[in-house]
Amino acid sequence: MILDAKIPAGPLAEKWSKHKFNLKLVNPANKRKYNVIVVGTGLAGASAAASLAELGYNVTAFCFQDSPRRAHSIAAQGGINAAKNYRNDGDSVYRLFYDTIKGGDYRAREGNVYRLAEVSVNIIDQCVAQGVPFAREYGGLLDNRSFGGAQVSRTFYARGQTGQQLLLGAYSALNRQIHEGKVKMYTRTEMLDVVVVDGKAQGIVTRNLVTGAIETHAGHAVLLATGGYGNVFYLSTNAMGCNVTAAWRAHKRGAFFANPCYTQIHPTCIPVTGDHQSKLTLMSESLRNDGRVWAPKTVELAQKLRKGELKVTDLKEEDRDYFLERKYPSFGNLVPRDVASRNAKEVVDEGKGVGASGVAVYLDFAESIARLGEDTVRAKYGNLFDMYYQITDEDPYKVPMRIYPAVHYTMGGLWVDYNLMTTLPGLYCLGEANFSDHGANRLGASALMQGLADGYFVVPYTVGDYLATIGPKPIDTTHPAFAQTKKDVEDRIQQLIALKGTKTVDEYHRELGHIMWEYCGMARSAEGLNKAKGLIAQLKVDFWKNAIVLGENEEFNSSLEKAGRVADFIELGALMIEDALNRTESCGGHFRVESQTEEGEALRDDEHFAYVAAWEYTGEDKPEVLNKEPLVFENVKLTQRSYK
Amino acid sequence: MSDFKQTFNSSLGKKLIMALTGLFLCTFLIVHVGGNLLLFSNDNGYGFNVYANFLTHFPPIEVIAYLLYACILVHALYALILTIGNRKARPIPYASAPKSPTLWSSKNMGLLGSILFLFIVIHMGDFWYHYHNDETMGFKEYRTNLATGMTVATDYRPETADFEHSVTTQGDVEIVRVKDLHARVVSSFSNLWYVILYVIAMGALSFHLLHGFQSAFQTAGWSHKKYKPFVQFVGTWLFAVIIPLAFALMPIVYYFKSL
Amino acid sequence: MNLTLKVWRQKNASTKGAFVTYKADGISADMSFLEMLDVVNEGLIHKGEDPIHFDHDCREGICGMCSLYINGQPHGPKRAITTCQLHMRTFHDGQTITIEPWRAGPFPVIKDLAVDRSAFDRIQRAGGYISVNTGGVPDANEIAISKVLADEAFNSATCIGCGACVAACKNASAMLFVSAKISQFALLPQGQPERYNRAMAMVEQMDKEGFGSCTNTGACEAECPKEISLTNIGRMNRDYFTAKFLKEEEEHKS
């Protein structure tokens, strides 16, 4: 099946304006007759819920955390891009569009990405109006920095916690609507299924995490803003609660899952220390603006460093290999994330890794401290340095940081058209949960931009078009599909509760993570992926036989919660492997060892793979069907990325 | 009016009442300690007795005195109301002792305040009550030679029962007859237990004001980076050191004099 | 290292809780406090016992979900961090660690160490926002804000809403939290139109929730993982009294 993305025709710069005009409007008096369900209250979910409620729709919003403010958008550190060109350094909407398309290794849609760049400027205005305390210059205007490989300074930031500040902005807008009675908020509530009535998404089934109550909720449209699935790797920079369940359940009800193998491995994370580790901590990429990445030149020196026979500060300058600066003279330490990550892995695989485990490289600030002074460095990165110190007990002002890549973001997600609607009519998907704008690799400071663009400026228009089409006829939970879906959910919970085996759910999760990281991580091969396929199939069988799930449904049961999520992760893992096997090219975060240039750089295959792979669920244990959406490039010329 | 009621019933409003009454009591302490320094002048209680007489017979001061008593009561009453509310806010206490770094005084304002309240009752009973109601309290007559400035003090027995105070002049000599509160001071402070009570109370006062004075400014919202150090300096040195020390020295000095 | 844990266990809000003692053996100094609890829980699950329930999510000190009153201090003995950032190297072999939930009337225990902090959400809903709709706002650089002011607003805005201030306060007062939220907007020009109403509405809701009042002990400031300063409380008080005693206009009172 060839998928239609419904990208409007016409010149790139006019697509969105024209489309907005062509979208149907809902009569203001009718808006209050509609109910929209929003699942997830991160940047995309909270901004969408607030904006839709402001327009007059009734919104029911859900989050599994104890407060909408805690969604994992909160953890984004670095910043948010916007093509404001406040710095007069040649930025423009087109340049942001171009950088994003190129950064995504030409695996994203031109139309979507241009729209993203276009509304990026509105996001900053909106956030400032809400009172988001962005960093400012002494003149009182907004400060910008260059970030993650961009040649212009277009990143707005709020010290090291831009994500929290933007989320608090969206959360405050959401709070205002809750206060005014336009949004009904359910916290500590997890979505477990989508209710499909006559081929349209018309509701969801949820579980109250505290009481275990299974409830159904009806709505004219359902918006999923449920985040990424990086936790399929067990160790990632995602929050512990991040999961794929909502998206996966929707997938099983008819929403296609696009490009699941596209995962972003972030280069600057704190290395793993042991098996007990529950998550990885990212340090903002902005560190690469002033820090220099290096490893010892020889394996012998690396061994000495690992054993503690040599102190890192005693290593002579000529014994250090600043490998990013050496290999990419024009971008140096600021190469895109996938390139930086893969090079770190290469160095470690060669045996030149440092730290007790040998799985890390250095990020050194000695030169910047000498050049700028410790105080300037402290002002810029103080909180990150403190965080590093807390975790590792090492002072980064004195010894270089140790870093290693970690899973950070998933570019794949539910397939959506230009309107952000999935292949299941009435079901929308926003933010990291959808696949749309980042192609095969996301640029730094673009995730916050996309989440807010979707929530504030895209979905409020496009949902209206759908709602106007279906009309304001009341929708409630009396349709038999609600009872049936609820029963499906309850049956599955009973199946899980019945598991009284010998291995904990965390043990399965950890095992899944090892398989995914080993075979579907920074470098993937047909051989490894095929092996992983078998391992995951075994794991799934074993899970449903030997997992331990304690307690009962009618209580606050973390064991049951986790079990449901891990079961879905196992199935997703299998699909990721399938997708990675199918895509025999290398592109962005997806590096197939079979497809590389002579210099070992990723080699794309535009002739065969310039498409979005959207997977269709066909039934339990049946192979998923691949549907393709061809990517058409009318404005940019496809080139091999080079950061040399 | 209901708006004011609502304001003062809010948690912030109740604290404002604590702050304002507290600060008023602080200003009183300055006046009180100033006057009582006369106890240190070696004049057979002349200055002190005249001062005591002035305080009790000058109408505006009498009005302020009643305001003062009201403040003490309101301050104590609201402390009680707030404490009950605060207890309710944590119905189940922690099992482990809190280890958060805080000043001891700030956590024990209730205890310190209770000590002070008890002290005020005893103190007022001893001096204020006796001064106003004790028929047996003696009088002193001070004859000052205006030419030489020499003052001679003798006991005086008033001719009428309702005699309070007189100032007359006989040639070069000014005669001042006044109730002898000073004698009461001398006798009270010759009792060691009494002196100990006073010293403990002044210790409590010191700690109470060490926290209370600057805390009142914070509560009232008068906190400003530029003036905060000044408020803290005054709160610490004047109210927590100089004033309690001066007060505490009075019983100590008189006790040693009595030996 | 080997540790003894005294942990508050409580099945749900309506049952009574009690301390239960557990052994935590073979704990590595590199573990975070929550990872140590993970290890204990894995052991409990293998024995078929209900694992210790505690709130946590991001595990990098920003979501504000983790809590825990550890040996008499919210978020444990170190300054300016959350429990997920507390590492076991802070403790020594053989130590006994008492772990309690946040204790406050407005924070009822849901299960074991997890409490319901929705009171914080309700306080913010009462007025912790600037009433602007999506779209139709001026260009971001149209309002110049002095860097000092913007930085100070940011300092207040760093609050993660974890509730350590309430947990630390001997009166279970929420004033550090509420004042930080009020201050963030009070300091910025965008927040001025609703400044005084916001202060009144949020303080009113705070009182309704049943938090205690402030005695200025500074325990909240000392325990705040984001080092929110007491200055915020002074600012809130000032705004509240200004609103109540000096302002004539009553903006859109709901």
Coordinates of C-alpha atoms in Angstrom, one line a residue, chain A residues 51 54 65-67 69-70 72 74-75 77 84 86 124-126 128-131 133 136-142 158-159 161 164-165 168 171-172 175-176 178-179 188 210 237 239-241 273 276-279 390-393 456-457 502 504 506-507 548 550 555-556 558, chain C residues 11 28 30-31 35 38 42 45-46 48-49 51 53 55-60 62-65 78 81 87 89 110-111 115 117 121 124-125 128-135 137-141 143-145 147 150-151 154-155 157-161 181 184-185 188 190 254:
Chain A
S51 CA -4.9 25.3 23.0
E54 CA -8.9 27.8 24.6
Q65 CA 2.5 10.8 36.5
D66 CA 1.1 12.3 39.7
S67 CA 1.0 15.8 38.0
R69 CA 4.1 18.9 35.2
R70 CA 6.3 15.9 35.5
H72 CA 9.7 13.8 30.7
I74 CA 10.9 18.4 31.7
A75 CA 14.3 16.8 31.4
Q77 CA 18.3 20.7 29.0
K84 CA 14.2 34.2 14.6
Y86 CA 17.9 37.7 16.2
I124 CA 9.2 31.6 21.2
D125 CA 6.7 34.4 21.2
Q126 CA 4.1 32.2 22.9
V128 CA 7.7 34.5 26.4
A129 CA 4.1 35.7 26.7
Q130 CA 3.5 32.9 29.1
G131 CA 6.3 34.0 31.3
P133 CA 12.2 32.9 31.8
R136 CA 18.6 37.2 28.3
E137 CA 21.4 39.5 27.5
Y138 CA 22.2 42.7 29.4
G139 CA 20.2 44.7 27.0
G140 CA 17.1 42.9 28.0
L141 CA 16.6 40.9 24.8
L142 CA 16.7 37.2 24.4
A158 CA 16.8 28.7 30.1
R159 CA 20.1 27.8 31.7
Q161 CA 16.6 23.4 32.1
Q164 CA 11.3 22.2 32.5
Q165 CA 10.6 25.9 31.8
L168 CA 5.9 24.7 33.1
Y171 CA 1.4 23.3 32.2
S172 CA 0.4 26.8 33.3
N175 CA -3.9 24.8 34.5
R176 CA -5.7 27.8 33.4
I178 CA -8.5 23.2 34.1
H179 CA -9.4 26.1 36.4
R188 CA -1.9 8.7 37.7
V210 CA -3.9 3.9 42.4
T237 CA 18.0 8.8 29.2
A239 CA 12.4 8.6 32.6
M240 CA 11.6 5.3 34.2
G241 CA 7.9 5.6 33.4
T273 CA 28.9 2.0 36.1
H276 CA 22.4 -2.1 39.0
Q277 CA 22.1 1.0 36.9
S278 CA 18.5 2.0 36.2
K279 CA 18.9 4.8 33.8
Q390 CA 27.2 14.2 42.1
I391 CA 26.9 11.1 40.0
T392 CA 30.6 10.2 39.4
D393 CA 32.3 11.8 42.5
Y456 CA 0.2 24.9 19.9
F457 CA 0.2 25.5 16.2
T502 CA 10.6 -17.1 38.5
T504 CA 11.1 -10.4 37.7
D506 CA 12.9 -5.9 35.4
E507 CA 15.1 -8.9 34.6
I548 CA 6.5 -12.8 38.1
L550 CA 2.6 -9.9 42.1
E555 CA -4.4 -1.8 44.1
F556 CA -1.4 0.5 43.4
S558 CA 3.9 -1.2 40.2
Chain C
K11 CA -1.0 -0.7 51.9
S28 CA 27.6 -0.6 45.7
D30 CA 28.0 4.0 42.9
M31 CA 24.2 3.2 43.2
E35 CA 18.7 2.0 42.7
D38 CA 15.4 -1.3 43.3
E42 CA 14.0 -7.3 43.2
I45 CA 9.6 -9.8 44.3
H46 CA 11.7 -13.0 44.2
G48 CA 6.8 -13.1 46.5
E49 CA 6.5 -10.1 48.7
P51 CA 7.8 -4.4 46.6
H53 CA 6.3 1.5 46.6
D55 CA 7.4 7.7 43.5
H56 CA 10.1 8.3 41.0
D57 CA 10.4 9.0 37.3
C58 CA 13.2 10.9 35.6
R59 CA 15.9 9.9 38.0
E60 CA 17.9 12.9 37.0
I62 CA 14.2 17.5 37.5
C63 CA 10.8 15.9 37.4
G64 CA 10.2 16.3 41.1
M65 CA 8.5 13.0 41.4
K78 CA 23.1 16.1 50.9
I81 CA 19.8 17.3 45.3
H87 CA 24.4 8.2 45.9
R89 CA 28.6 6.6 48.9
I110 CA -1.3 6.6 48.9
K111 CA 0.9 3.6 49.4
V115 CA 2.0 10.6 48.8
R117 CA 0.7 16.0 46.1
D121 CA -1.5 21.3 41.3
Q124 CA -1.2 26.5 40.7
R125 CA -4.6 26.1 39.0
G128 CA -0.3 30.2 38.7
Y129 CA -0.4 31.4 35.1
I130 CA -0.5 34.3 32.8
S131 CA -3.8 34.5 31.0
V132 CA -2.8 34.5 27.3
N133 CA -4.2 32.3 24.7
T134 CA -2.2 30.5 22.0
G135 CA -1.4 32.9 19.2
V137 CA 1.1 37.4 21.2
P138 CA 3.7 40.1 20.5
D139 CA 7.2 39.3 19.2
A140 CA 9.3 37.8 21.9
N141 CA 11.8 40.6 21.7
I143 CA 9.5 43.1 25.8
A144 CA 12.9 43.9 27.1
I145 CA 13.6 42.4 30.5
K147 CA 19.0 40.3 32.8
A150 CA 15.1 37.5 34.3
D151 CA 17.7 35.6 36.1
F154 CA 14.4 32.0 36.5
N155 CA 15.8 31.2 40.0
A157 CA 11.0 29.1 38.3
T158 CA 13.5 26.3 38.9
C159 CA 11.2 24.9 41.6
I160 CA 10.4 21.3 40.6
G161 CA 7.3 21.0 42.9
K181 CA 5.5 30.1 41.8
Q184 CA 8.4 33.8 39.0
F185 CA 5.5 35.8 37.5
L188 CA 8.4 39.5 35.0
Q190 CA 4.3 39.7 31.5
S254 CA -13.4 34.2 40.1

